[in-house]
Amino acid sequence: IYLVLCLRGGLIEPLLKALALTYNCEKMICQKCYARIPPCANNCCKCKCGHSSQLQPKKKMK
């Protein structure tokens, strides 16, 4: 039964879930160019928005 649940996509290991959250969800978003930036950043890393400081945290998943 365990193998069937894994193959159907009904089970995600907690370690993989935590890893996915750090790479996909725990980010900052630039309000000018919508770039995804690390959570500890103070300014955007892109030139097209002029290294803007208008950052907001990415919305949490429901």
Coordinates of C-alpha atoms in Angstrom, one line a residue:
I1 CA 0.0 0.0 0.0
Y2 CA 2.9 2.4 0.8
L3 CA 4.4 2.0 -2.7
V4 CA 1.0 2.6 -4.3
L5 CA 0.6 5.9 -2.3
C6 CA 4.0 7.1 -3.4
L7 CA 3.4 6.3 -7.0
R8 CA 0.1 8.1 -7.0
G9 CA 1.6 11.3 -5.6
G10 CA -0.2 11.2 -2.3
L11 CA 2.9 11.4 0.0
I12 CA 5.7 13.9 0.2
E13 CA 8.6 13.3 2.6
P14 CA 9.0 16.0 5.2
L15 CA 12.7 16.5 4.3
L16 CA 11.8 17.1 0.6
K17 CA 9.0 19.4 1.6
A18 CA 11.3 21.6 3.7
L19 CA 13.8 21.7 0.9
A20 CA 11.2 22.7 -1.6
L21 CA 9.9 25.5 0.7
T22 CA 13.4 27.0 1.0
Y23 CA 14.0 27.0 -2.8
N24 CA 10.5 28.1 -3.9
C25 CA 8.6 29.8 -1.2
E26 CA 10.9 31.6 1.2
K27 CA 11.9 34.4 -1.2
M28 CA 11.5 38.1 -1.6
I29 CA 9.9 39.7 -4.7
C30 CA 11.0 43.0 -6.3
Q31 CA 7.9 45.2 -6.7
K32 CA 9.4 46.8 -9.9
C33 CA 10.7 43.8 -11.9
Y34 CA 9.2 40.8 -10.1
A35 CA 12.5 39.1 -9.6
R36 CA 12.8 36.4 -7.0
I37 CA 15.6 37.3 -4.5
P38 CA 17.0 35.6 -1.4
P39 CA 15.1 36.5 1.8
C40 CA 18.1 38.3 3.4
A41 CA 18.5 40.8 0.5
N42 CA 18.1 44.5 1.0
N43 CA 18.1 45.6 -2.7
C44 CA 17.2 43.9 -6.0
C45 CA 20.1 42.4 -7.9
K46 CA 18.7 43.3 -11.4
C47 CA 19.9 46.4 -13.4
K48 CA 16.6 46.9 -15.2
C49 CA 14.8 48.1 -12.1
G50 CA 17.8 50.2 -10.9
H51 CA 18.6 47.9 -7.9
S52 CA 15.3 48.9 -6.3
S53 CA 14.9 48.6 -2.5
Q54 CA 11.1 48.0 -2.9
L55 CA 11.0 44.3 -1.8
Q56 CA 8.2 42.3 -0.4
P57 CA 8.1 38.7 0.9
K58 CA 6.6 36.1 -1.5
K59 CA 3.0 35.2 -0.6
K60 CA 2.7 32.0 1.4
M61 CA 1.1 28.9 -0.1
K62 CA -2.4 27.9 1.1

